[in-house]
Amino acid sequence: MRPDITNLNTEQVDRLGLCLDPDSIRKDFPILSQTVNGHRLVYLDNAATTQKPRAVIDALNEYYEKTNANIHRGLHTLAEKATAAYESTREHVVRFIGGVEPAEVIFTGGTTEAINLLAYTWGEQNIGEGDEIIISEMEHHANLVPWVILSQKKKAILKRIKLSPSGHLDLTDIDNLITTRTKLLAVTHMSNVLGTINPVKHLTELAHSRGVTVLVDGAQAAPHMPVNVKEINADFYAFSAHKMLGPTGVGVLYGRKNLLETMPPFNMGGEMIRQVSFDKITWADLPHKFEAGTPNIAGVVAFDAALTYLESLGLKQIRQHEIELTGYAIEKLSSIGGIEIQGPTDPTQRGGAISFTDEKIHPHDISTFLDSRGIAIRAGHHCAQTLMKTLGKVATARASLYIYNDRSDIDALVDALKEMRRYFGL
C-alpha cells in the first residue's frame, strides 16, 4: 500500500521513490510510440482529451468480442454479464469519488451532457423569474451556455464571480453577490485555461449557509487530483471519462439522492420508466430514471479499466507529479522573451493546463509550427470565449500535462518555441 504523501513536498516524495515514472508509463500507451512529421510525438493536449492505455483499449475490444449485449433487459448470459460489468463500473465510480451511493451516480455522455441534464431538469424546476444563478468568469462553455439559455428563458439573472489579476476568483464581494434570490452556484473545480484550482469546499460551505445549491464542474480536476464529493459537499459534481484515460462519450453526474429524486427525467424512452400506459407513466428508481435508452455500454465498461489504471498510480502521486512538472514548465516558458503565461504561477495553486501567448505570433501559427516538430498543443479560445474577452485575448496556445509527460517534453516544447521565434525573425 502506498503511504499518504499529502503533507510531503516534492523532494520528499522523490526521495521515497513515490513519483511517477513517465518513461515506464508511456510504454502502456501505444499511440505515444509513433512519430509525427518525422519527430517523436510529444502530446501536450491533455486538457482536450487524454490518450488511452493498452488496458482501456483491451477492455473495449474484450467487451465487444466476449460480452456485447444490451443491459438491464435480457435474461440470457451475455445480457447478465454486460449488466454486471456496467454496474461494476458504477460501483467503481462510487469509490473513486469518495463513497457515495450508487443511486447518486448517473452515467451521461460527458460533462457537457451532465450539466445540460441538470439545467433542463433541476434548473427548469427550481429557477424562476428574478432568481439568480452565479457562475465565474473562468467557466468553459459547458458550464456557461446552459445557464445563459436557462436564465434567458426563465427571466432569471446570471451573475459572475470576477477574476483577480493573478487568475484566481475574486471572492472579496462574494457575500454581497449571494442574495436571497440566489438559487444556484455553478463553478469549475479547475480552469481549463488558467489552470486555477478553485476553493470549492469553501464556496460550497458559503453557498449552503445561504441555502444555495452548488454544482461543481470537475472536468479538469477529477483526472488530476483526489476528489471526494462528500468532503467538498457539492450537491452536484460532473466529469468526463475521456479526460482521465477512458473512452469518449462517457461522463458522470453525481447528485445528492434527495435532489435527484425530486427532479424530472431528462430523456424519455426505454429503461427510464417503471410503468407505461396511454394516460399515465411512472419513472424508474435512481439512477435509471436518468439513463434512458441504450447507453455507451462498452465505453462505461472500459472506463472501469481507466479508473483502475489511475488508482494503480495513485491520485496523490499524479497530483504531485503535475505540481513538479507544471513548475518546471512555467519556469522554462517564462525564460522565453515575448511569452506571456496566463493564470497563477504557483504550481501548488493550479493544474497543468498552461495557456500562453507570444506577443508577435498568433496562437494558431504557434500550434502549426509546433505540430511540424511533432508537438501537439491546443490553440484557440478553448471553449471559453467569455474568459478570452476578460483576459483581453482573441486566443491562446495551451500546453496541458498528464501522467506520461516529463521534463524532456517540456524541453522539446521550449526548444521548438525558441526555434519558432528565430524562424519568424524575432
XYZ file of C-alpha atoms in Angstrom:
426
model
C 0.000 0.000 0.000
C 1.301 3.453 -0.900
C 1.894 5.791 2.054
C -0.061 9.026 2.467
C 2.008 11.773 0.810
C -0.430 14.619 1.382
C 1.915 16.595 3.590
C 5.178 15.782 1.796
C 6.917 18.179 -0.561
C 8.179 17.184 -3.997
C 11.709 16.413 -2.802
C 10.438 14.173 -0.010
C 8.160 12.295 -2.382
C 11.019 11.875 -4.864
C 13.366 10.545 -2.173
C 10.788 7.953 -1.206
C 10.534 6.840 -4.814
C 6.847 7.724 -4.995
C 6.924 9.999 -8.045
C 5.545 8.725 -11.319
C 7.832 7.180 -13.917
C 6.655 8.681 -17.238
C 9.169 6.571 -19.214
C 7.539 3.407 -17.914
C 4.003 4.805 -18.189
C 4.461 5.779 -21.855
C 5.042 2.118 -22.722
C 1.409 1.459 -21.760
C 0.125 3.929 -24.383
C 0.523 2.575 -27.941
C -0.259 5.896 -29.636
C 2.681 7.608 -27.957
C 5.229 5.376 -29.701
C 4.609 6.929 -33.106
C 6.397 9.790 -34.827
C 4.577 12.861 -36.171
C 6.082 14.837 -39.042
C 9.329 12.968 -38.514
C 9.612 13.743 -34.819
C 8.841 11.905 -31.580
C 5.220 12.626 -30.653
C 5.049 14.999 -27.694
C 1.409 15.018 -26.665
C 0.536 18.149 -24.662
C -3.202 18.450 -25.391
C -4.463 16.518 -22.381
C -6.970 19.129 -21.275
C -8.823 18.419 -24.533
C -8.584 14.644 -24.188
C -6.087 12.137 -22.831
C -4.576 9.151 -24.607
C -5.710 5.623 -23.710
C -3.558 2.915 -22.135
C -3.493 -0.609 -23.526
C -5.651 -1.757 -20.600
C -8.530 0.508 -21.695
C -8.181 -0.416 -25.381
C -8.164 -4.108 -24.455
C -11.228 -3.658 -22.234
C -13.131 -2.109 -25.152
C -12.127 -4.927 -27.511
C -12.830 -7.630 -24.949
C -16.293 -6.263 -24.298
C -17.234 -6.410 -27.977
C -15.534 -9.777 -28.517
C -16.941 -11.569 -25.473
C -19.746 -9.671 -23.722
C -21.667 -7.404 -26.094
C -25.387 -7.315 -25.231
C -27.899 -4.754 -24.081
C -28.142 -4.150 -20.332
C -30.966 -4.334 -17.793
C -33.215 -6.113 -20.283
C -32.251 -9.621 -21.296
C -32.152 -12.725 -19.122
C -29.554 -14.556 -21.210
C -25.954 -14.987 -20.122
C -24.424 -12.224 -22.246
C -27.029 -9.686 -21.129
C -26.394 -10.518 -17.495
C -22.607 -10.286 -17.970
C -22.934 -6.908 -19.713
C -25.228 -5.584 -16.989
C -22.860 -6.772 -14.268
C -19.853 -5.125 -15.968
C -21.754 -1.849 -16.454
C -22.908 -1.734 -12.847
C -19.444 -2.737 -11.642
C -18.088 0.468 -13.178
C -20.772 2.430 -11.337
C -19.602 0.859 -8.073
C -16.037 1.818 -9.000
C -17.053 5.441 -9.603
C -18.809 5.410 -6.238
C -15.497 4.514 -4.545
C -13.441 6.840 -6.766
C -15.335 9.973 -5.712
C -15.494 9.211 -2.020
C -18.062 6.531 -1.268
C -21.432 7.924 -2.292
C -24.482 5.785 -3.060
C -24.740 4.011 -6.457
C -28.117 5.699 -6.933
C -26.296 9.035 -6.876
C -24.035 8.224 -9.862
C -25.628 8.925 -13.256
C -23.784 7.920 -16.417
C -24.015 10.568 -19.135
C -22.359 11.286 -22.462
C -19.834 13.587 -20.787
C -19.566 16.713 -18.649
C -21.487 18.779 -21.191
C -24.446 16.397 -21.176
C -24.318 16.135 -17.376
C -24.645 19.900 -16.951
C -27.340 20.123 -19.635
C -29.221 17.371 -17.789
C -29.079 19.474 -14.657
C -30.149 22.687 -16.398
C -33.118 21.057 -18.128
C -34.336 19.190 -15.042
C -33.333 20.800 -11.747
C -32.975 24.188 -13.425
C -36.377 24.113 -15.113
C -37.915 23.007 -11.846
C -36.211 25.417 -9.454
C -35.265 28.601 -11.350
C -37.928 31.250 -11.823
C -38.238 34.881 -12.886
C -35.930 37.101 -10.884
C -33.948 34.207 -9.404
C -30.169 34.314 -9.599
C -27.569 31.874 -10.923
C -23.936 32.566 -10.057
C -21.089 31.340 -12.239
C -17.495 32.557 -12.553
C -15.646 34.381 -15.314
C -13.415 31.357 -15.890
C -16.151 28.882 -16.925
C -15.902 26.994 -20.200
C -18.950 26.789 -22.425
C -20.240 23.531 -20.921
C -20.830 25.326 -17.613
C -21.883 28.612 -19.175
C -24.139 28.141 -22.195
C -26.827 26.029 -20.416
C -27.127 28.672 -17.678
C -27.253 31.570 -20.165
C -30.069 29.841 -22.056
C -31.942 28.934 -18.873
C -31.657 32.431 -17.407
C -32.953 33.964 -20.643
C -35.835 31.515 -20.817
C -36.808 31.999 -17.171
C -36.012 35.727 -16.996
C -33.538 34.898 -14.269
C -30.349 36.820 -13.513
C -26.916 35.394 -14.370
C -24.232 36.820 -12.086
C -20.454 36.365 -12.267
C -17.614 35.959 -9.789
C -14.867 38.097 -11.275
C -11.221 37.196 -11.747
C -8.354 38.698 -9.787
C -5.248 39.857 -11.710
C -3.462 36.676 -10.567
C -6.058 34.436 -12.222
C -7.883 33.412 -9.030
C -11.538 34.005 -8.242
C -12.022 37.408 -6.620
C -14.141 36.488 -3.600
C -13.932 39.867 -1.850
C -17.565 40.628 -2.727
C -18.980 37.111 -2.583
C -21.150 37.846 0.478
C -22.943 40.580 -1.451
C -23.060 38.552 -4.660
C -25.125 35.820 -2.988
C -28.586 37.136 -2.141
C -31.901 35.709 -1.019
C -32.782 35.230 -4.719
C -29.699 33.113 -5.462
C -30.662 29.527 -6.277
C -27.525 28.039 -7.813
C -23.747 28.453 -7.705
C -22.127 26.658 -10.672
C -18.345 26.805 -10.676
C -15.419 24.906 -12.140
C -13.090 22.977 -9.822
C -10.099 23.651 -12.109
C -9.937 26.070 -15.024
C -9.224 24.558 -18.453
C -7.483 27.793 -19.499
C -5.842 29.263 -16.401
C -5.237 26.012 -14.539
C -6.544 27.697 -11.394
C -7.785 25.342 -8.684
C -10.768 26.947 -7.021
C -11.627 26.680 -3.301
C -14.779 24.687 -3.990
C -15.172 23.390 -0.430
C -15.141 26.952 0.907
C -17.583 28.072 -1.781
C -19.899 25.165 -1.024
C -19.915 25.950 2.709
C -20.636 29.594 1.965
C -23.403 28.805 -0.520
C -25.061 26.210 1.705
C -25.087 28.630 4.643
C -27.287 30.824 2.413
C -29.469 27.974 1.173
C -27.897 27.882 -2.315
C -27.448 24.668 -4.319
C -23.938 24.029 -5.712
C -22.751 22.394 -8.941
C -19.015 21.776 -9.319
C -17.680 21.177 -12.833
C -14.911 18.640 -12.276
C -13.952 18.000 -15.910
C -10.362 19.198 -15.372
C -9.978 18.257 -11.697
C -11.138 14.637 -11.480
C -8.347 13.328 -13.771
C -5.567 15.114 -11.906
C -6.184 15.027 -8.163
C -8.092 13.100 -5.487
C -11.748 14.170 -5.488
C -14.069 13.410 -2.599
C -17.510 14.861 -3.232
C -18.505 14.227 0.381
C -15.649 16.410 1.617
C -16.383 19.085 -0.966
C -20.039 18.737 -0.009
C -21.180 19.617 -3.514
C -24.800 18.959 -4.409
C -23.786 18.027 -7.956
C -20.383 17.144 -9.457
C -19.777 16.462 -13.178
C -16.808 14.994 -15.065
C -15.825 13.129 -18.273
C -14.129 9.750 -18.765
C -12.148 10.739 -21.862
C -10.112 13.312 -19.944
C -8.996 10.596 -17.493
C -7.755 7.848 -19.856
C -11.248 6.483 -20.549
C -13.283 6.325 -23.777
C -15.073 9.289 -25.321
C -18.840 9.575 -24.894
C -18.929 8.685 -21.193
C -19.424 11.072 -18.299
C -20.687 11.145 -14.747
C -23.124 13.358 -12.914
C -23.024 12.857 -9.165
C -26.076 14.264 -7.405
C -27.477 14.127 -3.910
C -30.128 11.434 -3.783
C -32.743 13.683 -2.182
C -32.307 16.199 -5.028
C -32.231 13.622 -7.832
C -35.412 12.041 -6.507
C -37.338 15.293 -6.880
C -36.050 16.038 -10.397
C -37.937 15.041 -13.549
C -36.207 12.772 -16.128
C -34.012 14.326 -18.827
C -34.546 11.978 -21.774
C -37.689 9.926 -22.296
C -37.756 6.380 -23.643
C -36.764 2.875 -22.715
C -35.314 1.779 -19.389
C -36.117 5.024 -17.511
C -39.745 4.013 -16.859
C -41.474 1.794 -14.302
C -44.988 1.601 -15.761
C -46.394 2.991 -19.003
C -49.967 3.308 -20.167
C -51.572 5.680 -22.675
C -52.604 8.031 -19.905
C -50.005 7.562 -17.164
C -46.234 6.959 -16.855
C -44.184 6.363 -13.712
C -40.387 6.598 -13.563
C -37.777 4.000 -12.678
C -35.759 4.265 -9.475
C -32.432 6.099 -9.398
C -30.100 6.102 -11.202
C -32.019 4.547 -14.114
C -34.559 7.394 -14.227
C -31.819 9.469 -15.864
C -30.348 6.799 -18.168
C -32.892 6.419 -20.954
C -32.227 4.187 -23.935
C -29.138 2.125 -24.669
C -26.099 3.879 -23.193
C -22.449 3.680 -24.267
C -22.087 0.293 -22.575
C -18.660 -0.554 -23.951
C -17.361 2.888 -23.001
C -18.653 2.621 -19.455
C -17.182 -0.887 -19.067
C -13.779 0.289 -20.353
C -13.934 3.328 -18.047
C -13.526 0.849 -15.213
C -10.078 -0.062 -16.592
C -9.149 3.630 -16.764
C -10.086 4.149 -13.115
C -8.086 1.070 -12.138
C -5.058 2.381 -14.047
C -5.249 5.800 -12.351
C -5.611 4.197 -8.925
C -2.608 1.960 -9.586
C -0.511 5.125 -9.990
C -2.193 6.936 -7.103
C -4.135 10.196 -7.472
C -1.925 11.933 -4.912
C 1.156 10.851 -6.825
C -0.421 12.096 -10.060
C -1.087 15.460 -8.448
C 2.446 15.644 -7.064
C 3.920 14.793 -10.486
C 1.907 17.577 -12.086
C 2.940 20.120 -9.467
C 6.591 19.354 -10.160
C 6.202 19.304 -13.956
C 3.983 22.402 -14.064
C 6.514 24.350 -12.002
C 9.275 23.286 -14.390
C 7.188 24.234 -17.440
C 6.293 27.676 -16.091
C 9.934 28.369 -15.236
C 11.169 27.331 -18.695
C 8.393 29.096 -20.639
C 8.913 32.267 -18.620
C 12.529 32.351 -19.761
C 11.476 32.867 -23.401
C 11.210 36.504 -24.401
C 7.764 37.608 -25.605
C 5.901 34.719 -23.968
C 3.109 35.586 -21.511
C 1.588 32.883 -19.284
C -1.996 33.123 -18.055
C -3.126 32.101 -14.585
C -1.360 31.552 -11.254
C 2.394 30.980 -11.344
C 2.484 28.897 -8.138
C 2.104 25.264 -9.301
C 0.525 24.252 -5.974
C -2.406 26.554 -6.772
C -3.037 25.311 -10.260
C -3.133 22.317 -12.575
C -1.067 21.544 -15.637
C -3.148 23.370 -18.263
C -0.773 26.200 -19.180
C -2.111 28.830 -21.568
C 0.326 31.262 -23.093
C 0.676 33.822 -25.858
C 3.551 35.221 -27.883
C 3.478 38.991 -28.307
C 4.239 38.678 -32.031
C 2.865 35.306 -33.174
C -0.775 34.174 -33.342
C -1.601 31.033 -31.290
C -2.738 29.195 -34.419
C 0.679 29.786 -36.001
C 2.326 28.606 -32.771
C 0.300 25.402 -32.870
C 1.049 24.795 -36.543
C 4.788 25.331 -36.058
C 4.880 23.040 -33.013
C 2.960 20.361 -34.908
C 5.669 20.447 -37.574
C 8.039 19.424 -34.766
C 5.748 16.614 -33.527
C 4.350 18.595 -30.593
C 0.569 18.598 -30.078
C -0.916 21.538 -28.188
C -4.256 23.348 -28.376
C -4.737 26.834 -29.816
C -7.899 28.918 -29.813
C -10.444 30.076 -27.272
C -10.648 26.652 -25.570
C -14.474 26.796 -25.476
C -14.145 29.789 -23.161
C -14.823 32.831 -25.329
C -16.025 34.992 -22.431
C -12.847 34.232 -20.484
C -10.748 35.213 -23.508
C -12.594 38.531 -23.569
C -11.914 39.021 -19.855
C -8.226 38.301 -20.436
C -8.143 40.672 -23.417
C -7.073 37.848 -25.741
C -8.506 36.576 -29.014
C -6.962 33.169 -28.363
C -4.125 31.467 -26.525
C -1.855 28.498 -27.062
C -2.249 25.826 -24.382
C 0.101 23.034 -23.337
C -1.599 20.671 -20.896
C 0.239 17.948 -18.985
C -0.527 14.462 -17.775
C 0.983 11.309 -16.348
C 3.076 10.346 -19.401
C 4.721 13.757 -19.779
C 8.124 14.549 -18.350
C 10.787 17.242 -18.461
C 12.001 16.114 -21.894
C 8.548 17.010 -23.287
C 8.787 20.483 -21.765
C 12.323 20.880 -23.108
C 11.107 19.890 -26.589
C 8.293 22.467 -26.333
C 10.618 25.239 -25.197
C 13.276 24.445 -27.810
C 10.628 24.479 -30.560
C 9.214 27.807 -29.356
C 12.689 29.336 -29.410
C 13.248 27.930 -32.901
C 9.868 29.349 -33.959
C 10.808 32.831 -32.785
C 14.082 32.637 -34.725
C 12.151 31.408 -37.788
C 9.890 34.475 -37.597
C 12.923 36.747 -37.151
C 12.171 37.671 -33.545
